[in-house]
Amino acid sequence: MAIDDLTEKKDFIREIIDEDIKNNTYQGRIHTRFPPEPNGYLHIGHAKSICLNFGIAKEYGGLCNLRFDDTNPTKEEDEYVHSIIEDVRWLGFDWEDRLFFASDYFQQMYEYAIQLIQAGYAYVDDLSAKEISETRGTITQPGTNSPYRNRSVDENLSLFQKMKEGAFLDGEKVLRAKIDMNHPNLNMRDPVMYRVLHATHHRTKDTWCIYPMYDWAHGLEDSIENITHSICTLEFENHRPLYDWFLDKLQIYHPQQIEFARLNLSYTIMSKRMLLNLVQLHHVNGWDDPRLPTISGMRRRGYSPESIRAFCSRIGVAKVNSTVDFEFLEHCVREHLNQTCPRYMGVLHPLKVIIDNYQEETTEELEAMINPERPEEGTRNIHFTKELYIEKTDFMKDPPKKFFRLTLGREVRLRYAYLLTCTDVIEENDEIVELHGTIDPASKGGYAPDGRKVKSTIHWVSASNAVDAEIRLYDRLFTVKEPTGQKDTDFKEFLNPASLEILQSCKVEPTLKQLKPFERFQFERLGYFCIDPETNKDDLVINRTVNLKDTWAKVQDQGKN
Ligand code: ATP
Ligand code: MG
């Protein structure tokens, strides 16, 4: 199915919400949350969840919380908290005063655990993690009860308190829910609720040495925040009975968990653990490397928040996992940048052209469109001089039949300037180092009065006006569509060795010097680009966001065959 076909139809989550509104399930309230664990930077998969949760709240006049699910002290850091806040904001969403941390609920969670113990629904177990896993059974075999399962409530209360007070070493004791070791759903076989872990938490520091497990904590967090629809990814479907069990046994407010298919994208990875691996081993230059599918990487690459939101909305929400073509993301990026980016000229591989019939000392101001898609934005001035740079690849000495650009004796259009005929080629050691040519002075603006046609228009910059830039070109990070899907092969084997190409001494219009980091623009004929934050007074550093050629239609056609 073409992705565009999905846009108009309401997805199943919004259908559930419509139904809840009709039945007045939550007195008409809609309250969602985005609950990242601060153990890495956000990626495009998270963007899907962000757009869904914040988007639904906005559409239905509800609220969406930003909540850090920070229950695992060993992997979490403040750096991640800050980056997540920045990324969600940059994507265009606002949680107002509803920024929460699961760690703020640790005391309340502890009290809820005591309630469960008192009701006979939880017990302290002395089995080790290994023994617990060994006695859990399998899908076909029941588990076996722990010898500690029938401890008295008083003993459990006293042991749990000692756990909290630090009387035990890591892993020495756990608190488990007392459900059913024969339950067909393995998640219901007396899951662990708390573990002993003497680790410093990024916020609560050393206050706690017991930490709640995800399944126990998450429903409580939702309940405490009065969430109505707790939207998560499909792998939690099997955990929903446990989510419900805890809330039912505690008899507290009960949100509804709904699962949707996570986003997978071809040619990249979508796991924080693997992203961290690439960052730590320096396969990329930090979390915001423009080759990564992280939000900060995409921002640095020049993707706009509008295009990411459009992408997330157009891929829709489904109940079955699938992989979206990277080309579709790029298609959404191009679509927005085409509408909004000013145009400039820049030459990646400069070749000098000397216009023999042009005055040495003349600098002519010519008019160029800022954005042909938006004529109302007007024009900019560009400088024409005797010496220009054109793209090396726009000239060929012995051109094949279909090459219509510059060659000896042929006339082409210099964009917005004049018709140029190449008259001489200067070579040194078999390398073309300079061209000579003449312009038709009557063709100012690029069109001759006699209306004669040329087959090609090329871009250029004035050699005396252009400034130097370092331009970074990016290709796919991986050479295969599913780098993580190959058994027995580490995903890093599929890293694309040519994913970054750095070009020095590119020649660009001088105005580029005035743009600020992250500003996006188009280099005519070359693609969309943006200013890299490493730019400074002396060095202009530019990233290519995406080239101009849209391959999405082609990918779609292949899919149909
Ligand atoms: P990882 O497993 O890579 O560490 P995670 O999914 O556990 O990542 P969280 O911080 O727990 O990361 O994710 C926050 C929210 O984002 C969760 O609700 C999760 O379901 C959602 N999410 C994460 N990855 C994706 C994805 N690829 N597509 C859609 N939603 C996602
Ligand atoms: Mg998670």
CSV table of C-alpha atoms in Angstrom, one decimal, residues 265-490:
chain,number,residue,atom,x,y,z
A,265,LEU,CA,13.3,2.6,8.9
A,266,SER,CA,15.4,1.0,6.2
A,267,TYR,CA,19.1,1.4,6.1
A,268,THR,CA,19.4,2.5,9.7
A,269,ILE,CA,19.0,1.4,13.3
A,270,MET,CA,16.4,2.4,15.9
A,271,SER,CA,17.7,1.1,19.2
A,272,LYS,CA,19.3,3.4,21.8
A,273,ARG,CA,21.6,0.6,22.8
A,274,MET,CA,23.0,0.2,19.3
A,275,LEU,CA,23.1,4.0,18.8
A,276,LEU,CA,25.1,4.3,22.0
A,277,ASN,CA,27.4,1.5,20.7
A,278,LEU,CA,28.2,3.5,17.5
A,279,VAL,CA,28.7,6.7,19.5
A,280,GLN,CA,31.0,5.1,22.1
A,281,LEU,CA,33.1,3.3,19.5
A,282,HIS,CA,33.4,6.5,17.5
A,283,HIS,CA,31.9,5.1,14.4
A,284,VAL,CA,30.1,8.4,14.3
A,285,ASN,CA,30.9,11.7,15.7
A,286,GLY,CA,28.6,11.9,18.7
A,287,TRP,CA,24.8,11.5,19.1
A,288,ASP,CA,24.1,14.5,16.8
A,289,ASP,CA,26.1,13.1,13.9
A,290,PRO,CA,24.1,14.0,10.9
A,291,ARG,CA,24.2,10.3,9.7
A,292,LEU,CA,22.3,9.1,12.7
A,293,PRO,CA,18.5,8.8,12.9
A,294,THR,CA,18.5,10.7,16.1
A,295,ILE,CA,16.5,13.9,16.3
A,296,SER,CA,19.6,15.9,17.1
A,297,GLY,CA,21.4,14.3,14.2
A,298,MET,CA,18.5,15.0,11.8
A,299,ARG,CA,18.4,18.6,13.1
A,300,ARG,CA,22.1,19.0,12.4
A,301,ARG,CA,21.6,17.4,9.0
A,302,GLY,CA,19.0,20.1,8.1
A,303,TYR,CA,15.8,18.2,8.4
A,304,SER,CA,13.0,20.5,9.5
A,305,PRO,CA,10.6,19.7,12.4
A,306,GLU,CA,7.7,20.3,10.0
A,307,SER,CA,9.0,17.6,7.6
A,308,ILE,CA,9.5,15.1,10.5
A,309,ARG,CA,6.0,15.8,11.7
A,310,ALA,CA,4.6,15.4,8.2
A,311,PHE,CA,6.5,12.1,7.9
A,312,CYS,CA,5.1,10.8,11.2
A,313,SER,CA,1.6,11.7,10.3
A,314,ARG,CA,1.7,10.3,6.8
A,315,ILE,CA,3.2,6.9,7.8
A,316,GLY,CA,0.2,6.5,10.1
A,317,VAL,CA,-0.4,4.2,13.0
A,318,ALA,CA,-0.7,0.4,12.6
A,319,LYS,CA,-1.0,-2.7,14.7
A,320,VAL,CA,1.5,-4.7,12.6
A,321,ASN,CA,5.3,-3.9,12.5
A,322,SER,CA,6.7,-2.9,9.2
A,323,THR,CA,9.7,-1.0,7.8
A,324,VAL,CA,9.3,2.4,6.2
A,325,ASP,CA,11.6,3.3,3.3
A,326,PHE,CA,14.2,5.8,4.1
A,327,GLU,CA,13.4,7.4,0.8
A,328,PHE,CA,9.9,8.3,2.0
A,329,LEU,CA,11.5,10.3,4.9
A,330,GLU,CA,13.7,12.1,2.4
A,331,HIS,CA,10.7,12.8,0.2
A,332,CYS,CA,9.0,14.5,3.1
A,333,VAL,CA,12.1,16.5,3.9
A,334,ARG,CA,12.5,17.7,0.3
A,335,GLU,CA,8.8,18.6,0.0
A,336,HIS,CA,9.1,21.0,3.0
A,337,LEU,CA,12.5,22.4,2.1
A,338,ASN,CA,11.5,23.0,-1.5
A,339,GLN,CA,8.7,25.3,-0.2
A,340,THR,CA,10.7,27.1,2.4
A,341,CYS,CA,14.4,27.3,1.5
A,342,PRO,CA,16.1,30.2,-0.2
A,343,ARG,CA,18.3,29.3,-3.1
A,344,TYR,CA,22.0,30.0,-3.5
A,345,MET,CA,24.8,28.8,-5.7
A,346,GLY,CA,27.7,26.9,-4.6
A,347,VAL,CA,30.4,24.8,-6.4
A,348,LEU,CA,31.5,21.6,-4.8
A,349,HIS,CA,34.4,20.8,-7.2
A,350,PRO,CA,35.5,24.1,-8.6
A,351,LEU,CA,36.9,24.5,-12.1
A,352,LYS,CA,37.9,28.1,-13.1
A,353,VAL,CA,36.5,29.7,-16.2
A,354,ILE,CA,37.9,32.9,-17.6
A,355,ILE,CA,35.6,34.9,-19.7
A,356,ASP,CA,38.0,36.4,-22.4
A,357,ASN,CA,35.6,39.0,-23.7
A,358,TYR,CA,34.7,40.4,-20.2
A,359,GLN,CA,36.4,43.4,-18.6
A,360,GLU,CA,38.8,42.5,-15.8
A,361,GLU,CA,37.7,45.2,-13.4
A,362,THR,CA,33.9,44.9,-13.9
A,363,THR,CA,31.7,43.4,-11.2
A,364,GLU,CA,28.1,43.2,-12.4
A,365,GLU,CA,25.1,42.8,-10.1
A,366,LEU,CA,22.6,40.3,-11.4
A,367,GLU,CA,19.2,39.4,-10.1
A,368,ALA,CA,18.4,35.8,-9.0
A,369,MET,CA,15.2,34.4,-7.5
A,370,ILE,CA,15.2,33.7,-3.8
A,371,ASN,CA,12.8,30.9,-4.2
A,372,PRO,CA,11.1,30.1,-7.5
A,373,GLU,CA,8.4,28.3,-5.5
A,374,ARG,CA,7.6,31.5,-3.8
A,375,PRO,CA,8.1,34.4,-6.3
A,376,GLU,CA,6.7,36.8,-3.6
A,377,GLU,CA,10.0,36.4,-1.7
A,378,GLY,CA,11.6,38.4,-4.4
A,379,THR,CA,15.2,38.4,-5.7
A,380,ARG,CA,18.8,38.5,-4.4
A,381,ASN,CA,21.8,40.0,-6.0
A,382,ILE,CA,24.7,37.9,-7.3
A,383,HIS,CA,28.0,39.1,-8.7
A,384,PHE,CA,29.3,38.3,-12.1
A,385,THR,CA,33.0,38.8,-12.9
A,386,LYS,CA,35.6,37.8,-15.5
A,387,GLU,CA,36.7,34.8,-13.5
A,388,LEU,CA,34.1,32.2,-12.4
A,389,TYR,CA,34.0,28.8,-10.9
A,390,ILE,CA,31.8,26.1,-12.4
A,391,GLU,CA,31.4,22.5,-11.3
A,392,LYS,CA,34.2,20.2,-12.7
A,393,THR,CA,31.5,17.7,-13.6
A,394,ASP,CA,29.8,20.2,-15.8
A,395,PHE,CA,32.6,20.1,-18.3
A,396,MET,CA,33.8,17.2,-20.5
A,397,LYS,CA,36.4,17.3,-23.1
A,398,ASP,CA,35.2,14.2,-24.9
A,399,PRO,CA,31.5,14.1,-24.0
A,400,PRO,CA,29.3,11.1,-24.7
A,401,LYS,CA,26.2,11.6,-26.8
A,402,LYS,CA,23.8,12.5,-23.9
A,403,PHE,CA,26.1,15.0,-22.2
A,404,PHE,CA,24.6,18.4,-22.9
A,405,ARG,CA,26.6,20.5,-20.5
A,406,LEU,CA,29.8,22.4,-21.3
A,407,THR,CA,32.3,21.1,-23.8
A,408,LEU,CA,34.7,22.8,-26.2
A,409,GLY,CA,32.8,24.9,-28.7
A,410,ARG,CA,29.4,24.4,-27.1
A,411,GLU,CA,27.1,27.1,-25.6
A,412,VAL,CA,25.3,26.7,-22.2
A,413,ARG,CA,23.5,29.0,-19.9
A,414,LEU,CA,25.1,30.3,-16.8
A,415,ARG,CA,22.2,30.4,-14.4
A,416,TYR,CA,20.7,34.0,-14.1
A,417,ALA,CA,23.7,35.4,-16.1
A,418,TYR,CA,24.8,34.9,-19.7
A,419,LEU,CA,25.1,32.3,-22.4
A,420,LEU,CA,28.7,31.0,-22.3
A,421,THR,CA,30.6,29.3,-25.1
A,422,CYS,CA,33.8,27.4,-24.2
A,423,THR,CA,36.7,28.3,-26.4
A,424,ASP,CA,39.8,26.8,-24.8
A,425,VAL,CA,40.8,24.1,-22.3
A,426,ILE,CA,44.0,24.5,-20.3
A,427,GLU,CA,45.5,21.2,-19.1
A,428,GLU,CA,48.5,20.4,-16.9
A,429,ASN,CA,49.7,16.8,-16.6
A,430,ASP,CA,46.5,15.5,-18.2
A,431,GLU,CA,44.4,17.4,-15.8
A,432,ILE,CA,42.0,20.2,-16.8
A,433,VAL,CA,42.9,23.2,-14.7
A,434,GLU,CA,41.2,26.1,-16.4
A,435,LEU,CA,38.7,26.9,-19.2
A,436,HIS,CA,38.4,29.9,-21.3
A,437,GLY,CA,35.2,31.1,-22.9
A,438,THR,CA,33.2,34.0,-24.2
A,439,ILE,CA,29.8,35.2,-23.3
A,440,ASP,CA,27.1,36.7,-25.5
A,441,PRO,CA,26.8,40.2,-23.9
A,442,ALA,CA,23.3,40.5,-25.4
A,443,SER,CA,22.1,37.5,-23.4
A,444,LYS,CA,22.1,39.1,-19.9
A,445,GLY,CA,19.8,37.2,-17.6
A,446,GLY,CA,20.6,34.0,-19.5
A,447,TYR,CA,18.5,34.4,-22.7
A,448,ALA,CA,19.6,35.6,-26.1
A,449,PRO,CA,17.4,38.2,-27.9
A,450,ASP,CA,17.2,35.9,-31.0
A,451,GLY,CA,15.6,33.3,-28.8
A,452,ARG,CA,18.2,30.6,-29.6
A,453,LYS,CA,18.1,27.5,-27.4
A,454,VAL,CA,20.8,25.9,-25.3
A,455,LYS,CA,20.4,22.4,-23.9
A,456,SER,CA,21.8,23.0,-20.4
A,457,THR,CA,21.9,25.5,-17.6
A,458,ILE,CA,24.8,25.3,-15.1
A,459,HIS,CA,25.5,27.0,-11.8
A,460,TRP,CA,28.5,29.0,-11.1
A,461,VAL,CA,30.0,31.5,-8.6
A,462,SER,CA,32.2,34.5,-9.1
A,463,ALA,CA,35.9,33.6,-8.4
A,464,SER,CA,36.7,37.0,-6.9
A,465,ASN,CA,33.6,37.1,-4.7
A,466,ALA,CA,33.1,33.5,-3.6
A,467,VAL,CA,34.0,32.3,-0.1
A,468,ASP,CA,35.5,29.0,0.7
A,469,ALA,CA,33.5,26.4,2.6
A,470,GLU,CA,33.9,22.9,3.9
A,471,ILE,CA,31.0,20.9,2.6
A,472,ARG,CA,30.1,17.5,4.2
A,473,LEU,CA,28.1,15.1,2.1
A,474,TYR,CA,26.3,12.2,3.7
A,475,ASP,CA,25.2,8.9,2.4
A,476,ARG,CA,23.3,6.1,4.1
A,477,LEU,CA,24.9,4.9,7.4
A,478,PHE,CA,24.4,1.3,6.4
A,479,THR,CA,24.8,-0.6,3.1
A,480,VAL,CA,21.9,-2.9,3.7
A,481,LYS,CA,18.2,-2.3,4.3
A,482,GLU,CA,18.0,-4.2,7.6
A,483,PRO,CA,21.4,-4.0,9.3
A,484,THR,CA,20.1,-5.5,12.5
A,485,GLY,CA,18.1,-8.3,10.9
A,486,GLN,CA,21.0,-10.5,9.9
A,487,LYS,CA,21.6,-13.4,12.1
A,488,ASP,CA,25.2,-14.1,13.4
A,489,THR,CA,26.4,-10.8,12.0
A,490,ASP,CA,27.1,-7.7,14.1
